[in-house]
Tab-separated table of N, CA and C in Angstrom:
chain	number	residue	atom	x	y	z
A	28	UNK	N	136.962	83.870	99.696
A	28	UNK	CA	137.187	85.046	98.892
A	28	UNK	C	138.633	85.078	98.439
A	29	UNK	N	139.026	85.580	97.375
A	29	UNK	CA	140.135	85.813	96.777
A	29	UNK	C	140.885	86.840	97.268
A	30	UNK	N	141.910	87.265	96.887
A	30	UNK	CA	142.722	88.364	97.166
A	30	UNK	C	141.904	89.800	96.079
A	31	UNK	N	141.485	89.402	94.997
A	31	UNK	CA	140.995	90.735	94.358
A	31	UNK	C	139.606	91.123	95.163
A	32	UNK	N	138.633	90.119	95.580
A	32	UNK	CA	137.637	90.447	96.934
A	32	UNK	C	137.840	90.967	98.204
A	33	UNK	N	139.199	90.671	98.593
A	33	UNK	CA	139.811	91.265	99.223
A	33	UNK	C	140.016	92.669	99.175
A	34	UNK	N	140.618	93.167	98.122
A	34	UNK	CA	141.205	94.564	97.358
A	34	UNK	C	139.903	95.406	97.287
A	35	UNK	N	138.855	94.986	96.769
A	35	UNK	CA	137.314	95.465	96.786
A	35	UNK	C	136.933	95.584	98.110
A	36	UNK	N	136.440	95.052	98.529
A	36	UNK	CA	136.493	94.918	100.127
A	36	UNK	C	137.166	96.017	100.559
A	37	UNK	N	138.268	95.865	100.636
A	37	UNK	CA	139.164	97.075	101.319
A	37	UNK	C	139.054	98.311	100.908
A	38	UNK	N	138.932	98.287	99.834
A	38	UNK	CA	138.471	99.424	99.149
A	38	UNK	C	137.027	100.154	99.686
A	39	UNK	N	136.463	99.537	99.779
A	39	UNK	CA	134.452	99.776	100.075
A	39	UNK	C	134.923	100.345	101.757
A	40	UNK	N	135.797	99.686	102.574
A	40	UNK	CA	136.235	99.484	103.620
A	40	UNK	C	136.741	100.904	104.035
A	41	UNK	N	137.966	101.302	102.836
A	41	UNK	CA	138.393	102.438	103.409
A	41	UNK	C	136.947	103.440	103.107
A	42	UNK	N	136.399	103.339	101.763
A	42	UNK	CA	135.528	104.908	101.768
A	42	UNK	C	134.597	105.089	102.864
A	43	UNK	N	134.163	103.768	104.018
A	43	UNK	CA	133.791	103.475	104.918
A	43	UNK	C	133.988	104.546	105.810
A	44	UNK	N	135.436	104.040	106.418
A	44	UNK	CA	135.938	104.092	107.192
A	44	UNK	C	136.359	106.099	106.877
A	45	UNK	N	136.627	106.703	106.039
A	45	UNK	CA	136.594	107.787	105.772
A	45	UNK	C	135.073	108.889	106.349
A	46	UNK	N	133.870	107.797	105.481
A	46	UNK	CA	132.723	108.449	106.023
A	46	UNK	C	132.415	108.694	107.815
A	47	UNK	N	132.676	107.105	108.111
A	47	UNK	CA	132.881	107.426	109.421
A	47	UNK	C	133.531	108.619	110.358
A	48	UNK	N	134.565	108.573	109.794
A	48	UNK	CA	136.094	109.553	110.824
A	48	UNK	C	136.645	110.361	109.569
A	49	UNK	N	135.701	111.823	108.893
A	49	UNK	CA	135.838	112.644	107.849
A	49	UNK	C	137.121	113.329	108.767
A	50	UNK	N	137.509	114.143	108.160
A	50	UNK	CA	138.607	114.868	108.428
A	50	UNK	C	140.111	114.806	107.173
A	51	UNK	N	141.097	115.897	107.879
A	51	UNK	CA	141.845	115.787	106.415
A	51	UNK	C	142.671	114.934	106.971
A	52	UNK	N	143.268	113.771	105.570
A	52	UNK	CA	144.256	112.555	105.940
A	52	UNK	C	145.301	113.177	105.200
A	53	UNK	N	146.843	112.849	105.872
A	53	UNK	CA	148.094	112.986	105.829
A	53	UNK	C	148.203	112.567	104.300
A	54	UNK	N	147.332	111.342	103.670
A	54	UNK	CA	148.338	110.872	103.092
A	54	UNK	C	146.823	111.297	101.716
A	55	UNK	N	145.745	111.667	101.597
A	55	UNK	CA	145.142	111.857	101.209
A	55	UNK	C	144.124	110.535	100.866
A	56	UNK	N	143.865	110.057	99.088
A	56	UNK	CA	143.058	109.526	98.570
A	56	UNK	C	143.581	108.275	98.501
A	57	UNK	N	144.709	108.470	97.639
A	57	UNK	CA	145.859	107.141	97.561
A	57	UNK	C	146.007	106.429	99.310
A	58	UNK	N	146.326	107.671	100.257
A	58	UNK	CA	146.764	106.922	101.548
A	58	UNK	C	145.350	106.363	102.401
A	59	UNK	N	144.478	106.520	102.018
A	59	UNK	CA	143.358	106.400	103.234
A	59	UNK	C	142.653	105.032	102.419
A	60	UNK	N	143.118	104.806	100.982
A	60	UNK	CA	142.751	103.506	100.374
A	60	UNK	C	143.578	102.741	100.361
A	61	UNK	N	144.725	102.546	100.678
A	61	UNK	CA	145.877	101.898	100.836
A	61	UNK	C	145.675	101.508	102.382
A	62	UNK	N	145.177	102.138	102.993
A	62	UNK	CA	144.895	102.179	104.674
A	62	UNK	C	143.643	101.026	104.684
A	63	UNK	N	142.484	101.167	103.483
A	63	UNK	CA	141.587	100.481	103.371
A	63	UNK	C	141.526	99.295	103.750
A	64	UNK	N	142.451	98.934	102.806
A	64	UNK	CA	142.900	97.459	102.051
A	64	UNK	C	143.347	97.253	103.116
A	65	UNK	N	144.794	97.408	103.565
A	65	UNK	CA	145.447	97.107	104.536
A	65	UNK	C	144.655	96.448	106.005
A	66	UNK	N	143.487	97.758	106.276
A	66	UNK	CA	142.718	97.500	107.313
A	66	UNK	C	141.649	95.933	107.293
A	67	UNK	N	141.049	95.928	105.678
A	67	UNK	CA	140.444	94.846	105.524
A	67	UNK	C	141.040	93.575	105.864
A	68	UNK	N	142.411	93.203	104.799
A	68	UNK	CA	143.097	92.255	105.211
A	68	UNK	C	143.301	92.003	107.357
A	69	UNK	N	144.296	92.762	107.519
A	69	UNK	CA	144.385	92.910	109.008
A	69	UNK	C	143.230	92.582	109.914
A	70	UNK	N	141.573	92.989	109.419
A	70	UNK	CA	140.336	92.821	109.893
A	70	UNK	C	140.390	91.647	109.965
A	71	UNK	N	140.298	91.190	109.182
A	71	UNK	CA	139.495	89.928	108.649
A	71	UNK	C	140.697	88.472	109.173
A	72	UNK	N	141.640	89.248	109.412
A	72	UNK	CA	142.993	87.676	110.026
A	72	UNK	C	142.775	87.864	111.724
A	73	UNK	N	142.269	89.221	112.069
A	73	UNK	CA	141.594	89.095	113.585
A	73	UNK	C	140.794	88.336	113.797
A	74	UNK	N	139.278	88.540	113.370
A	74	UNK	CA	138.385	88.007	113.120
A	74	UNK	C	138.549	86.441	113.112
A	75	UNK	N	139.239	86.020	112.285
A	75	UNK	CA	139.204	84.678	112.372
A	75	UNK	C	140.168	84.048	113.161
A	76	UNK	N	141.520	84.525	113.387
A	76	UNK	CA	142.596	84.215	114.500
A	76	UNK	C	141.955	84.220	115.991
A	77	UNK	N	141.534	85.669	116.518
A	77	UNK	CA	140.774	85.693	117.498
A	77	UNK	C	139.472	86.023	117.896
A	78	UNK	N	138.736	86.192	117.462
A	78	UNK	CA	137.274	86.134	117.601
A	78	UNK	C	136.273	85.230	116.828
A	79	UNK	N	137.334	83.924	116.419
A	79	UNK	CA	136.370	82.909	116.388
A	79	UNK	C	135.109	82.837	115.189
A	80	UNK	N	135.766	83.248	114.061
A	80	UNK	CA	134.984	83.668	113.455
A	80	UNK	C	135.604	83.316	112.143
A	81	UNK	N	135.597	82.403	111.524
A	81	UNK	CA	136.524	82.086	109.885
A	81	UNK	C	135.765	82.808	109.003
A	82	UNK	N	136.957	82.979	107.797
A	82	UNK	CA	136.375	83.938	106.679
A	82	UNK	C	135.692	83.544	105.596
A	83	UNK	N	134.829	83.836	105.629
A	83	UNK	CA	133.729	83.169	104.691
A	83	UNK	C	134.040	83.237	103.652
A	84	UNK	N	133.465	82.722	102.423
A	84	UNK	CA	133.785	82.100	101.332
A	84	UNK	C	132.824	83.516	100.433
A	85	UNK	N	131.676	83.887	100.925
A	85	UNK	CA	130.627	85.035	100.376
A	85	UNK	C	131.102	86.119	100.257
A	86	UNK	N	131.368	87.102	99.644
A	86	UNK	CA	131.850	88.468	99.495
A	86	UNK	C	130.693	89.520	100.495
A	87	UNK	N	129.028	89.012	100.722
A	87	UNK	CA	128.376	89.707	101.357
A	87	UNK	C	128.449	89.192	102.908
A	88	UNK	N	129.603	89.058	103.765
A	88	UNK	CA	128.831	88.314	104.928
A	88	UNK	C	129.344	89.824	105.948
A	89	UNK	N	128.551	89.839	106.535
A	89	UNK	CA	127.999	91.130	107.831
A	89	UNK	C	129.391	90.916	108.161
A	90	UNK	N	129.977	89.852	109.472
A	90	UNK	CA	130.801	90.232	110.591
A	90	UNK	C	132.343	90.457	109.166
A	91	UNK	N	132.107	89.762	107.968
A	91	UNK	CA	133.741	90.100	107.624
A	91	UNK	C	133.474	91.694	107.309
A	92	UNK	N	132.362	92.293	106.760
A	92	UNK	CA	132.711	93.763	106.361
A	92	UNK	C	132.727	94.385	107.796
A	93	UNK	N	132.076	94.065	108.860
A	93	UNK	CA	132.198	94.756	110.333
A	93	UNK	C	133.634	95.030	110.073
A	94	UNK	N	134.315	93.324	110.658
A	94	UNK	CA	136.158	93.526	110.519
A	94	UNK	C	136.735	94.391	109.980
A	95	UNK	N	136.795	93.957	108.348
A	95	UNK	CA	136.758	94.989	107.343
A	95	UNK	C	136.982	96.519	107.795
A	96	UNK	N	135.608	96.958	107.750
A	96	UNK	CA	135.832	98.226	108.473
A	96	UNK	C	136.810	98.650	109.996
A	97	UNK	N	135.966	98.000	110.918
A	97	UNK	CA	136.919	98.089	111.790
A	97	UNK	C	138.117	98.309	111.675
A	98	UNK	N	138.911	97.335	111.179
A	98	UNK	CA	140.711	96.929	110.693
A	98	UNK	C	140.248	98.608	110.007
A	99	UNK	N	139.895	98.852	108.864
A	99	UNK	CA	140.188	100.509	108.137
A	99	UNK	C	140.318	101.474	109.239
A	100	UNK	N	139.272	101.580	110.324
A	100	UNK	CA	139.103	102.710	111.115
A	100	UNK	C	140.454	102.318	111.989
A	101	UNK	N	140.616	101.332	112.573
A	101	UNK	CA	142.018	100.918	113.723
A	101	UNK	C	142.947	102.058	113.195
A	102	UNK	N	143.463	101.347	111.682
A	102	UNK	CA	144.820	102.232	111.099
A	102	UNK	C	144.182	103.463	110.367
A	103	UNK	N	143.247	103.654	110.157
A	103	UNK	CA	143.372	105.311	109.845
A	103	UNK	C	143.659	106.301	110.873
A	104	UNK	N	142.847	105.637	112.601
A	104	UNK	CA	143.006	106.876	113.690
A	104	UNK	C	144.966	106.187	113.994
A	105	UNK	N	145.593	105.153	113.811
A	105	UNK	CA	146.469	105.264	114.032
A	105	UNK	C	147.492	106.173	113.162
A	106	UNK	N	146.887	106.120	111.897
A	106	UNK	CA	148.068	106.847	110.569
A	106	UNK	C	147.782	108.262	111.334
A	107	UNK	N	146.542	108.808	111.524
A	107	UNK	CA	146.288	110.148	112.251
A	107	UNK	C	147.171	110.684	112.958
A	108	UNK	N	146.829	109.570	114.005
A	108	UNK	CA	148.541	110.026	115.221
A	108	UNK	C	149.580	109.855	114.918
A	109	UNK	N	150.299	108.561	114.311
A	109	UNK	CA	151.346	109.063	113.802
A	109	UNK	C	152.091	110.479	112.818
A	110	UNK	N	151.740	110.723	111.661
A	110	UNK	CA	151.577	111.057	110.883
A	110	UNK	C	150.449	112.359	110.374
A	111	UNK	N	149.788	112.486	111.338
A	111	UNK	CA	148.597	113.772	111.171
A	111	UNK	C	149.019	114.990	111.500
A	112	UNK	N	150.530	115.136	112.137
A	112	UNK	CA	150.859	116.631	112.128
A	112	UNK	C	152.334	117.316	110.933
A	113	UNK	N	152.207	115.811	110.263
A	113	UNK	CA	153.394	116.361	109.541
A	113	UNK	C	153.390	117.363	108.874
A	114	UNK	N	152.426	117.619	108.134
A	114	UNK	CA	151.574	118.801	107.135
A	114	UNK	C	151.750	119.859	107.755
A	115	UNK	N	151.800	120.602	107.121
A	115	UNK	CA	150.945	122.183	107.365
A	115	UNK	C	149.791	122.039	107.234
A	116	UNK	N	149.156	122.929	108.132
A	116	UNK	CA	147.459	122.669	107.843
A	116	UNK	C	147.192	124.153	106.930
């Protein structure tokens, strides 16, 4: 996969990862898709660094969107804690 499959990916990744763990984000629309991406990439260099698992060449393969997601949800509950009380609610 390319880097713009990537960007897609991450993207699909964060609205994922949003549905999963709803609630209000610090950084909003821009930050929780920026979190996406981020998470995808980050997913997917686990995945194959340590769990043995190289990144497939297919844009549809199961364990990279698992990663994918995963990596989104990791740094969204982390942006949370960091960053989730700066606001006023």
């Amino acid at each position: 996969m390319g880097v713009i499959s990537w960007i897609i990916l991450g993207l699909l990744a964060g609205a994922a990862a949003k549905i999963l763990l709803p609630g209000r984000d610090p950084g909003g629309l821009i930050g929780t898709t920026l979190i996406g991406i981020a998470g995808a990439f980050i997913g997917g260099w686990i995945s194959a660094r340590w769990l043995d698992h190289p990144i497939s060449k297919e844009f549809y393969d199961g364990p990279t969107w698992i990663s994918a997601i995963g990596g989104a949800l990791v740094l969204l509950v982390l942006y949370r804690l960091l960053f989730g009380h700066s606001r006023s609610r």
